[in-house]
Coordinates of N, CA and C in Angstrom, one line a residue:
X1 N 137.0 80.6 123.6 CA 136.1 80.0 124.5 C 136.8 78.9 125.3
X2 N 136.5 78.9 126.7 CA 137.1 77.9 127.5 C 136.1 77.2 128.4
X3 N 136.2 75.9 128.5 CA 135.3 75.1 129.3 C 136.2 74.3 130.3
X4 N 135.8 74.4 131.5 CA 136.5 73.6 132.6 C 135.9 72.3 132.8
X5 N 136.7 71.2 132.7 CA 136.2 69.8 132.8 C 136.6 69.2 134.1
X6 N 135.7 69.1 135.0 CA 136.0 68.6 136.4 C 135.6 67.2 136.6
X7 N 136.6 66.3 136.8 CA 136.4 64.9 136.9 C 135.8 64.5 138.2
X8 N 135.4 63.3 138.3 CA 134.8 62.7 139.5 C 135.7 62.1 140.5
X9 N 135.2 61.6 141.5 CA 136.0 60.9 142.6 C 136.8 59.8 142.0
X10 N 138.1 59.6 142.5 CA 139.0 58.5 142.1 C 139.3 58.6 140.6
X11 N 139.3 59.8 140.1 CA 139.7 60.0 138.7 C 140.9 61.0 138.6
X12 N 141.2 61.4 137.4 CA 142.2 62.4 137.2 C 141.8 63.1 135.9
X13 N 142.4 64.2 135.6 CA 142.1 65.0 134.4 C 142.4 64.2 133.2
X14 N 143.4 63.4 133.2 CA 143.7 62.6 132.0 C 142.7 61.5 131.8
X15 N 142.3 60.8 132.9 CA 141.3 59.8 132.8 C 139.9 60.3 132.3
X16 N 139.6 61.5 132.8 CA 138.3 62.1 132.5 C 138.3 62.5 131.0
X17 N 139.4 63.0 130.5 CA 139.5 63.3 129.1 C 139.4 62.1 128.2
X18 N 140.0 61.0 128.6 CA 139.9 59.8 127.9 C 138.5 59.3 127.7
X19 N 137.7 59.6 128.7 CA 136.3 59.1 128.7 C 135.4 60.1 127.9
X20 N 135.9 61.3 127.6 CA 135.0 62.3 127.0 C 135.4 62.6 125.6
X21 N 136.1 61.7 124.9 CA 136.6 62.0 123.6 C 135.4 62.3 122.6
X22 N 134.4 61.5 122.7 CA 133.2 61.7 121.8 C 132.5 63.1 122.1
X23 N 132.4 63.4 123.3 CA 131.8 64.7 123.7 C 132.6 65.8 123.3
X24 N 133.9 65.7 123.5 CA 134.8 66.8 123.2 C 134.8 67.1 121.7
X25 N 134.8 66.0 120.9 CA 134.7 66.1 119.4 C 133.4 66.9 119.0
X26 N 132.3 66.5 119.6 CA 131.1 67.1 119.2 C 131.0 68.6 119.6
X27 N 131.6 68.9 120.8 CA 131.6 70.3 121.2 C 132.4 71.1 120.2
X28 N 133.6 70.6 119.8 CA 134.4 71.4 118.9 C 133.6 71.6 117.5
X29 N 132.9 70.5 117.1 CA 132.1 70.6 115.9 C 131.0 71.7 116.0
X30 N 130.3 71.6 117.1 CA 129.2 72.5 117.3 C 129.5 73.9 117.6
X31 N 130.5 74.1 118.5 CA 130.8 75.5 119.0 C 132.0 76.1 118.3
X32 N 133.0 75.3 117.8 CA 134.2 75.8 117.2 C 134.0 76.9 116.1
X33 N 133.0 76.7 115.2 CA 132.8 77.7 114.1 C 132.4 79.0 114.7
X34 N 131.9 79.1 115.9 CA 131.4 80.4 116.5 C 132.6 81.2 117.0
X35 N 133.8 80.5 117.2 CA 134.9 81.2 117.8 C 136.1 81.0 117.0
X36 N 136.6 82.1 116.3 CA 137.8 82.1 115.5 C 139.0 81.5 116.1
X37 N 139.1 81.8 117.5 CA 140.3 81.3 118.2 C 140.1 79.9 118.7
X38 N 138.9 79.3 118.4 CA 138.7 77.9 118.8 C 138.1 77.7 120.2
X39 N 137.9 76.5 120.6 CA 137.4 76.1 121.9 C 138.4 75.3 122.7
X40 N 138.7 75.7 123.9 CA 139.7 75.0 124.7 C 139.0 74.3 125.9
X41 N 139.2 73.0 126.0 CA 138.7 72.3 127.1 C 139.9 72.0 128.1
X42 N 139.7 72.4 129.3 CA 140.8 72.3 130.3 C 140.4 71.2 131.3
X43 N 141.3 70.2 131.5 CA 141.1 69.1 132.3 C 142.1 69.1 133.5
X44 N 141.8 69.8 134.6 CA 142.7 69.8 135.7 C 142.5 68.5 136.6
X45 N 143.5 68.2 137.4 CA 143.4 67.1 138.3 C 143.2 67.6 139.8
X46 N 142.3 67.0 140.5 CA 142.0 67.4 141.9 C 143.3 67.3 142.8
X47 N 143.2 68.0 143.9 CA 144.4 68.1 144.8 C 144.7 67.0 145.7
X48 N 143.7 66.1 146.0 CA 143.8 65.1 147.0 C 144.1 63.7 146.4
X49 N 145.3 63.2 146.5 CA 145.6 62.0 145.9 C 145.3 60.8 146.9
X50 N 144.7 59.7 146.3 CA 144.2 58.6 147.1 C 145.3 57.5 147.0
X51 N 145.3 56.7 148.1 CA 146.2 55.5 148.1 C 145.6 54.5 147.1
X52 N 146.5 53.7 146.5 CA 146.1 52.7 145.6 C 145.1 51.7 146.1
X53 N 145.2 51.4 147.4 CA 144.3 50.4 148.0 C 142.8 50.9 148.1
X54 N 142.6 52.2 147.8 CA 141.2 52.7 147.9 C 140.5 52.8 146.5
X55 N 141.1 52.3 145.4 CA 140.4 52.3 144.1 C 140.9 51.1 143.3
X56 N 140.1 50.9 142.3 CA 140.3 49.8 141.4 C 141.4 50.2 140.4
X57 N 142.4 49.4 140.2 CA 143.5 49.8 139.3 C 143.1 49.7 137.8
X58 N 143.8 50.5 137.0 CA 143.6 50.5 135.6 C 144.9 51.1 135.0
X59 N 145.1 51.0 133.7 CA 146.3 51.5 133.1 C 146.4 53.0 133.3
X60 N 145.3 53.8 133.1 CA 145.4 55.2 133.3 C 145.6 55.6 134.8
X61 N 144.9 54.9 135.7 CA 145.0 55.2 137.1 C 146.4 54.8 137.6
X62 N 147.0 53.7 137.1 CA 148.3 53.4 137.5 C 149.3 54.5 137.0
X63 N 149.0 55.1 135.9 CA 149.9 56.1 135.3 C 149.7 57.5 136.0
X64 N 148.5 57.9 136.2 CA 148.2 59.2 136.7 C 147.7 59.3 138.1
X65 N 147.3 58.1 138.7 CA 146.8 58.2 140.1 C 145.3 58.4 140.1
X66 N 144.8 58.4 141.3 CA 143.3 58.7 141.5 C 143.2 59.9 142.5
X67 N 142.4 60.8 142.2 CA 142.3 62.1 143.0 C 140.9 62.5 143.3
X68 N 140.8 63.2 144.4 CA 139.5 63.7 144.8 C 139.5 65.2 145.0
X69 N 138.3 65.9 144.8 CA 138.2 67.3 145.1 C 137.9 67.6 146.6
X70 N 137.4 66.5 147.3 CA 137.3 66.6 148.7 C 138.3 65.6 149.3
X71 N 138.8 65.9 150.5 CA 139.8 65.0 151.2 C 139.2 63.6 151.4
X72 N 137.9 63.6 151.8 CA 137.2 62.4 151.9 C 135.8 62.6 151.4
X73 N 135.1 61.6 151.0 CA 133.8 61.8 150.3 C 132.8 62.5 151.2
X74 N 132.6 61.9 152.4 CA 131.6 62.5 153.3 C 131.7 61.9 154.7
X75 N 131.6 62.8 155.7 CA 131.6 62.4 157.1 C 130.4 63.1 157.7
X76 N 129.3 62.3 157.9 CA 128.1 62.9 158.5 C 127.6 64.1 157.7
X77 N 127.7 63.9 156.3 CA 127.2 65.0 155.4 C 128.1 66.1 155.2
X78 N 129.3 66.1 155.9 CA 130.3 67.2 155.7 C 131.4 66.7 154.7
X79 N 132.1 67.6 154.1 CA 133.1 67.2 153.1 C 134.5 67.8 153.6
X80 N 135.2 67.0 154.4 CA 136.5 67.5 154.8 C 137.4 67.7 153.6
X81 N 138.1 68.9 153.6 CA 138.9 69.2 152.4 C 138.2 70.0 151.3
X82 N 137.0 70.3 151.5 CA 136.2 71.0 150.4 C 136.9 72.3 150.1
X83 N 137.3 73.0 151.2 CA 138.0 74.3 151.0 C 139.2 74.2 150.1
X84 N 140.0 73.1 150.3 CA 141.2 72.9 149.5 C 140.8 72.6 148.1
X85 N 139.7 71.9 147.8 CA 139.3 71.7 146.5 C 138.9 72.9 145.8
X86 N 138.1 73.8 146.5 CA 137.7 75.1 146.0 C 138.9 76.0 145.7
X87 N 139.9 75.9 146.6 CA 141.1 76.7 146.4 C 141.8 76.3 145.1
X88 N 141.8 75.0 144.9 CA 142.5 74.5 143.6 C 141.8 75.0 142.4
X89 N 140.4 75.0 142.4 CA 139.7 75.5 141.3 C 139.8 77.0 141.1
X90 N 139.7 77.7 142.2 CA 139.9 79.2 142.2 C 141.2 79.5 141.5
X91 N 142.3 78.8 141.8 CA 143.6 79.0 141.3 C 143.6 78.8 139.7
X92 N 142.8 77.8 139.3 CA 142.7 77.5 137.9 C 141.9 78.6 137.2
X93 N 140.8 79.0 137.8 CA 140.1 80.1 137.2 C 140.9 81.4 137.1
X94 N 141.7 81.6 138.1 CA 142.6 82.8 138.1 C 143.7 82.8 137.0
X95 N 144.4 81.6 137.0 CA 145.5 81.5 136.1 C 145.2 81.1 134.7
X96 N 144.1 80.4 134.4 CA 143.8 79.9 133.1 C 142.5 80.5 132.5
X97 N 141.8 81.2 133.3 CA 140.5 81.7 132.9 C 140.6 83.0 132.1
X98 N 139.4 83.6 131.8 CA 138.1 83.2 132.3 C 137.5 82.1 131.5
X99 N 136.6 81.3 132.2 CA 136.0 80.2 131.6 C 134.5 80.5 131.4
X100 N 134.0 80.0 130.3 CA 132.6 80.2 129.9 C 131.7 79.3 130.7
X101 N 132.1 78.1 131.0 CA 131.3 77.1 131.7 C 132.1 75.9 132.2
X102 N 131.4 75.0 132.8 CA 132.0 73.8 133.4 C 131.2 72.6 133.0
X103 N 131.9 71.5 132.7 CA 131.3 70.2 132.6 C 131.9 69.3 133.8
X104 N 131.0 68.8 134.6 CA 131.5 68.0 135.8 C 130.8 66.7 135.9
X105 N 131.5 65.7 136.5 CA 130.9 64.4 136.7 C 131.0 64.0 138.1
X106 N 129.8 63.6 138.7 CA 129.8 63.1 140.0 C 130.3 64.1 141.1
X107 N 131.3 63.8 141.8 CA 131.9 64.7 142.7 C 132.3 66.0 142.0
X108 N 132.7 65.9 140.8 CA 133.1 67.1 140.0 C 131.9 67.9 139.7
X109 N 130.7 67.3 139.4 CA 129.5 68.0 139.1 C 129.0 68.7 140.4
X110 N 129.1 68.0 141.5 CA 128.7 68.7 142.8 C 129.5 69.9 143.0
X111 N 130.8 69.8 142.8 CA 131.7 70.9 143.0 C 131.5 72.0 141.9
X112 N 131.2 71.6 140.7 CA 130.9 72.6 139.7 C 129.7 73.5 140.0
X113 N 128.7 72.9 140.6 CA 127.5 73.7 141.0 C 127.9 74.7 142.1
X114 N 128.7 74.2 143.0 CA 129.2 75.1 144.1 C 130.0 76.3 143.5
X115 N 130.9 76.0 142.6 CA 131.7 77.0 141.9 C 130.8 78.0 141.2
X116 N 129.8 77.5 140.4 CA 128.8 78.4 139.8 C 128.1 79.3 140.7
X117 N 127.7 78.8 141.9 CA 127.1 79.5 142.9 C 128.0 80.6 143.4
X118 N 129.2 80.3 143.7 CA 130.2 81.3 144.3 C 130.5 82.4 143.4
X119 N 130.4 82.2 142.1 CA 130.7 83.2 141.1 C 129.5 84.1 140.8
X120 N 128.3 83.8 141.3 CA 127.1 84.6 141.1 C 127.2 85.9 141.9
X121 N 126.5 86.9 141.5 CA 126.5 88.2 142.2 C 125.7 88.0 143.5
X122 N 126.1 88.7 144.5 CA 125.4 88.7 145.8 C 125.5 87.4 146.6
X123 N 126.2 86.4 146.1 CA 126.2 85.1 146.8 C 126.9 85.3 148.2
X124 N 127.9 86.2 148.2 CA 128.6 86.4 149.5 C 127.7 86.8 150.6
X125 N 126.6 87.6 150.2 CA 125.7 88.0 151.2 C 124.9 86.9 151.9
X126 N 124.6 85.8 151.1 CA 123.9 84.7 151.6 C 124.8 83.9 152.6
X127 N 126.1 83.8 152.3 CA 127.1 83.2 153.2 C 127.2 83.9 154.5
X128 N 127.2 85.3 154.4 CA 127.3 86.1 155.6 C 126.1 85.9 156.5
X129 N 124.9 85.9 155.8 CA 123.7 85.7 156.6 C 123.6 84.4 157.3
X130 N 124.0 83.3 156.5 CA 123.8 81.9 157.1 C 125.0 81.5 158.0
X131 N 126.1 82.2 157.9 CA 127.2 81.9 158.8 C 126.8 82.0 160.2
X132 N 125.9 82.9 160.5 CA 125.4 83.1 161.9 C 124.6 81.9 162.3
X133 N 124.2 81.1 161.4 CA 123.4 79.8 161.7 C 124.3 78.6 161.5
X134 N 125.6 78.8 161.8 CA 126.6 77.7 161.7 C 126.9 77.3 160.3
X135 N 126.6 78.2 159.3 CA 126.9 77.9 157.9 C 128.4 78.1 157.7
X136 N 128.9 77.4 156.6 CA 130.3 77.6 156.3 C 130.6 79.0 155.8
X137 N 131.7 79.6 156.0 CA 132.0 80.9 155.6 C 132.2 81.0 154.1
X138 N 132.1 82.1 153.5 CA 132.4 82.3 152.1 C 133.9 82.1 151.9
X139 N 134.2 81.2 150.9 CA 135.7 80.8 150.7 C 136.5 82.1 150.4
X140 N 137.6 82.2 151.2 CA 138.4 83.4 151.0 C 139.0 83.4 149.6
X141 N 139.3 82.2 149.0 CA 139.9 82.2 147.7 C 139.0 82.8 146.6
X142 N 137.7 82.8 146.8 CA 136.8 83.3 145.9 C 136.5 84.8 146.2
X143 N 136.7 85.2 147.4 CA 136.4 86.6 147.8 C 137.3 87.6 147.0
X144 N 138.5 87.2 146.6 CA 139.5 88.0 145.9 C 139.6 87.7 144.4
X145 N 138.8 86.7 144.0 CA 138.9 86.2 142.6 C 138.1 87.2 141.7
X146 N 138.7 87.6 140.6 CA 138.1 88.4 139.6 C 137.7 87.5 138.4
X147 N 136.5 87.0 138.4 CA 136.0 86.1 137.4 C 134.5 86.3 137.2
X148 N 134.1 86.4 136.0 CA 132.6 86.6 135.7 C 131.8 85.4 136.1
X149 N 130.5 85.5 136.3 CA 129.6 84.4 136.5 C 129.7 83.4 135.3
X150 N 129.5 82.1 135.5 CA 129.6 81.2 134.4 C 128.3 81.3 133.6
X151 N 128.4 80.9 132.3 CA 127.3 80.9 131.4 C 126.5 79.6 131.5
X152 N 127.2 78.5 131.9 CA 126.5 77.3 132.0 C 127.3 76.3 132.8
X153 N 126.6 75.2 133.2 CA 127.2 74.0 133.9 C 126.5 72.8 133.3
X154 N 127.2 71.8 133.0 CA 126.7 70.5 132.6 C 127.0 69.6 133.8
X155 N 126.0 69.1 134.5 CA 126.1 68.3 135.7 C 125.7 66.8 135.4
X156 N 126.7 65.9 135.4 CA 126.5 64.5 135.1 C 126.6 63.7 136.4
X157 N 125.5 63.1 136.8 CA 125.5 62.4 138.1 C 125.9 63.3 139.2
X158 N 125.5 64.5 139.2 CA 125.8 65.5 140.3 C 124.9 65.3 141.5
X159 N 125.2 66.0 142.5 CA 124.3 65.8 143.7 C 124.5 67.1 144.6
X160 N 123.5 67.3 145.5 CA 123.5 68.4 146.4 C 124.3 68.1 147.7
X161 N 125.0 69.0 148.2 CA 125.6 68.9 149.5 C 124.5 69.3 150.5
X162 N 123.9 68.3 151.1 CA 122.6 68.6 151.8 C 122.8 69.0 153.2
X163 N 124.0 69.0 153.8 CA 124.2 69.4 155.1 C 123.9 70.9 155.3
X164 N 123.3 71.3 156.4 CA 122.9 72.7 156.6 C 124.1 73.7 156.5
X165 N 125.3 73.2 156.8 CA 126.5 74.0 156.7 C 126.7 74.6 155.3
X166 N 126.2 73.9 154.3 CA 126.4 74.3 152.9 C 125.2 75.0 152.3
X167 N 124.2 75.4 153.1 CA 123.0 75.9 152.6 C 123.2 77.2 151.7
X168 N 124.2 78.0 152.0 CA 124.4 79.2 151.3 C 124.7 79.0 149.8
X169 N 125.2 77.8 149.5 CA 125.5 77.5 148.1 C 124.2 77.5 147.3
X170 N 123.1 77.2 147.9 CA 121.9 76.9 147.2 C 120.7 77.8 147.6
X171 N 120.9 78.7 148.5 CA 119.8 79.5 149.0 C 120.3 81.0 149.0
X172 N 120.0 81.8 148.0 CA 118.9 81.5 147.0 C 119.4 80.6 146.0
X173 N 118.4 80.1 145.2 CA 118.7 79.1 144.2 C 119.8 79.5 143.2
X174 N 120.5 78.6 142.7 CA 121.6 78.9 141.7 C 120.9 79.3 140.4
X175 N 121.4 80.5 139.9 CA 120.8 81.1 138.7 C 121.5 80.7 137.4
X176 N 122.7 80.2 137.5 CA 123.5 79.8 136.4 C 122.7 78.6 135.7
X177 N 122.5 78.7 134.4 CA 121.8 77.5 133.7 C 122.6 76.2 133.9
X178 N 121.9 75.2 134.3 CA 122.5 73.9 134.6 C 121.7 72.8 133.9
X179 N 122.4 72.0 133.1 CA 121.8 70.8 132.4 C 122.2 69.6 133.2
X180 N 121.2 68.8 133.7 CA 121.5 67.7 134.6 C 121.3 66.4 133.8
X181 N 122.2 65.4 134.0 CA 122.1 64.1 133.5 C 122.0 63.1 134.7
X182 N 121.0 62.3 134.6 CA 120.8 61.3 135.7 C 120.7 59.9 135.0
X183 N 121.4 58.9 135.6 CA 121.4 57.6 135.1 C 120.4 56.7 135.8
X184 N 119.5 56.1 135.1 CA 118.5 55.3 135.7 C 119.0 54.1 136.5
X185 N 120.2 53.6 136.1 CA 120.9 52.5 136.8 C 122.0 52.9 137.7
X186 N 122.1 54.2 138.0 CA 123.2 54.7 138.9 C 123.0 54.2 140.3
X187 N 124.0 53.4 140.7 CA 123.9 52.9 142.1 C 124.9 53.6 143.0
X188 N 125.6 54.6 142.5 CA 126.6 55.3 143.3 C 125.9 56.6 143.9
X189 N 125.3 57.4 143.1 CA 124.6 58.6 143.5 C 123.1 58.4 143.5
X190 N 122.5 58.5 144.7 CA 121.1 58.3 144.8 C 120.3 59.3 144.0
X191 N 119.2 58.9 143.4 CA 118.5 59.9 142.6 C 118.0 61.1 143.4
X192 N 117.6 60.8 144.7 CA 117.1 61.9 145.5 C 118.2 63.0 145.7
X193 N 119.5 62.6 145.7 CA 120.6 63.6 145.9 C 120.7 64.4 144.6
X194 N 120.6 63.7 143.5 CA 120.7 64.4 142.2 C 119.5 65.3 142.0
X195 N 118.3 64.9 142.4 CA 117.1 65.7 142.2 C 117.2 66.9 143.2
X196 N 117.9 66.6 144.4 CA 118.1 67.7 145.3 C 118.8 68.9 144.7
X197 N 119.8 68.5 143.9 CA 120.6 69.6 143.2 C 119.7 70.2 142.1
X198 N 118.9 69.4 141.4 CA 118.0 70.0 140.4 C 117.1 71.0 141.0
X199 N 116.6 70.7 142.2 CA 115.7 71.6 142.9 C 116.4 72.9 143.3
X200 N 117.7 72.8 143.5 CA 118.4 74.0 143.9 C 118.8 74.9 142.7
X201 N 118.6 74.4 141.5 CA 119.0 75.1 140.3 C 117.8 75.6 139.5
X202 N 116.6 75.5 140.1 CA 115.4 75.9 139.3 C 115.0 77.3 139.6
X203 N 114.1 77.8 138.7 CA 113.6 79.2 138.9 C 112.2 79.2 139.2
X204 N 111.8 80.1 140.0 CA 110.4 80.3 140.4 C 109.7 79.1 140.9
X205 N 110.5 78.1 141.5 CA 109.9 77.0 142.2 C 109.4 75.9 141.2
X206 N 109.7 76.0 139.9 CA 109.3 75.1 138.9 C 110.5 74.4 138.3
X207 N 110.4 73.0 138.3 CA 111.4 72.2 137.7 C 111.4 72.3 136.2
X208 N 112.4 72.7 135.6 CA 112.5 72.8 134.1 C 112.8 71.4 133.6
X209 N 111.8 70.7 133.1 CA 112.0 69.3 132.7 C 113.0 69.1 131.6
X210 N 113.1 70.2 130.7 CA 114.0 70.1 129.6 C 115.5 70.2 130.0
X211 N 115.7 70.6 131.3 CA 117.0 70.7 131.9 C 117.5 69.4 132.6
X212 N 116.6 68.4 132.6 CA 116.9 67.1 133.2 C 116.8 66.0 132.2
X213 N 117.9 65.4 131.9 CA 117.9 64.3 130.9 C 118.3 63.0 131.6
X214 N 117.4 62.1 131.5 CA 117.7 60.7 132.0 C 118.2 59.8 131.0
X215 N 119.2 59.0 131.3 CA 119.7 58.0 130.4 C 119.6 56.6 131.0
X216 N 119.8 55.6 130.2 CA 119.5 54.2 130.7 C 120.8 53.6 131.4
X217 N 121.9 54.4 131.4 CA 123.1 53.8 132.0 C 123.2 54.0 133.5
X218 N 124.4 53.7 134.0 CA 124.6 53.8 135.5 C 125.4 55.0 135.8
X219 N 126.4 54.9 136.7 CA 127.2 56.0 137.1 C 128.3 56.2 136.1
X220 N 128.0 56.7 135.0 CA 128.9 56.9 133.9 C 128.6 58.2 133.1
X221 N 129.5 58.7 132.3 CA 129.2 59.8 131.4 C 128.5 59.2 130.2
X222 N 127.3 59.6 129.9 CA 126.6 59.0 128.8 C 127.2 59.3 127.5
X223 N 127.2 58.3 126.6 CA 127.9 58.5 125.3 C 127.0 58.3 124.1
X224 N 125.6 58.2 124.4 CA 124.7 58.0 123.3 C 124.5 59.3 122.5
X225 N 124.1 59.2 121.2 CA 124.0 60.4 120.3 C 123.0 61.4 120.9
X226 N 121.9 60.9 121.5 CA 120.9 61.8 122.1 C 121.5 62.7 123.2
X227 N 122.3 62.1 124.1 CA 122.9 62.8 125.2 C 124.0 63.7 124.8
X228 N 124.8 63.3 123.8 CA 125.9 64.1 123.3 C 125.3 65.3 122.6
X229 N 124.3 65.1 121.8 CA 123.7 66.2 121.1 C 123.1 67.2 122.0
X230 N 122.5 66.7 123.1 CA 121.9 67.6 124.1 C 122.9 68.5 124.7
X231 N 124.1 68.0 125.0 CA 125.1 68.8 125.6 C 125.6 69.9 124.7
X232 N 125.8 69.4 123.4 CA 126.3 70.4 122.4 C 125.3 71.5 122.2
X233 N 124.0 71.2 122.1 CA 123.0 72.2 121.9 C 122.9 73.1 123.1
X234 N 123.0 72.6 124.3 CA 122.9 73.4 125.5 C 124.0 74.3 125.6
X235 N 125.2 73.9 125.4 CA 126.4 74.7 125.4 C 126.3 75.8 124.4
X236 N 125.9 75.4 123.2 CA 125.8 76.4 122.1 C 124.8 77.5 122.4
X237 N 123.6 77.1 122.9 CA 122.6 78.1 123.2 C 123.0 78.9 124.4
X238 N 123.8 78.4 125.3 CA 124.2 79.2 126.5 C 125.2 80.3 126.2
X239 N 126.0 80.1 125.1 CA 127.1 81.0 124.8 C 126.8 81.9 123.6
X240 N 125.7 81.5 122.8 CA 125.4 82.3 121.6 C 124.8 83.7 121.9

């Protein structure tokens, strides 16, 4: 079993892994016995490197740098470089896959939802339909990719790309099971943006409350026992 771990803005694969040691240990304990060959968590680093002046230094950042999946965070609701970020992930899916699911944080969670959408059946039809309304085209890197739909996504402080150019990612709604974590003290990602993503991942127009877990922290990966157990249970139920 393989899980793709997608870090957030101004992070790296190594930094994300350092922050997820408790979760990684719990996933191995909960899921490992189901797979004789074990569970592999893959932590790639995004393609766009940031200048040191644009982020707070730390030992890990000084060693590994800070990276984004988009070239810049947002310009009028658009994400310059998004295609490059998706190309990077498509390459990982091709060379290291197939993956059962994705765990993403912040920008990585937003990207994870897009990737899940792109891997679903008939999604290309939505892009073709909405491209006539100035929607972004279906990424060429996914058009030739042979990878099955994901079984799950864990979205931590994720958000919806609300610009109309990205509507095809979410219309029709994402069918892949997504577990959402929202921090009540998150001052980086507005709750409305996170709930926008939740609304795009629901079925039959009804929000599945059990798929939305709120924690008391800020813009962080929650490390409480309740949150970690919820991830392990969700992943286990999704692949069993």
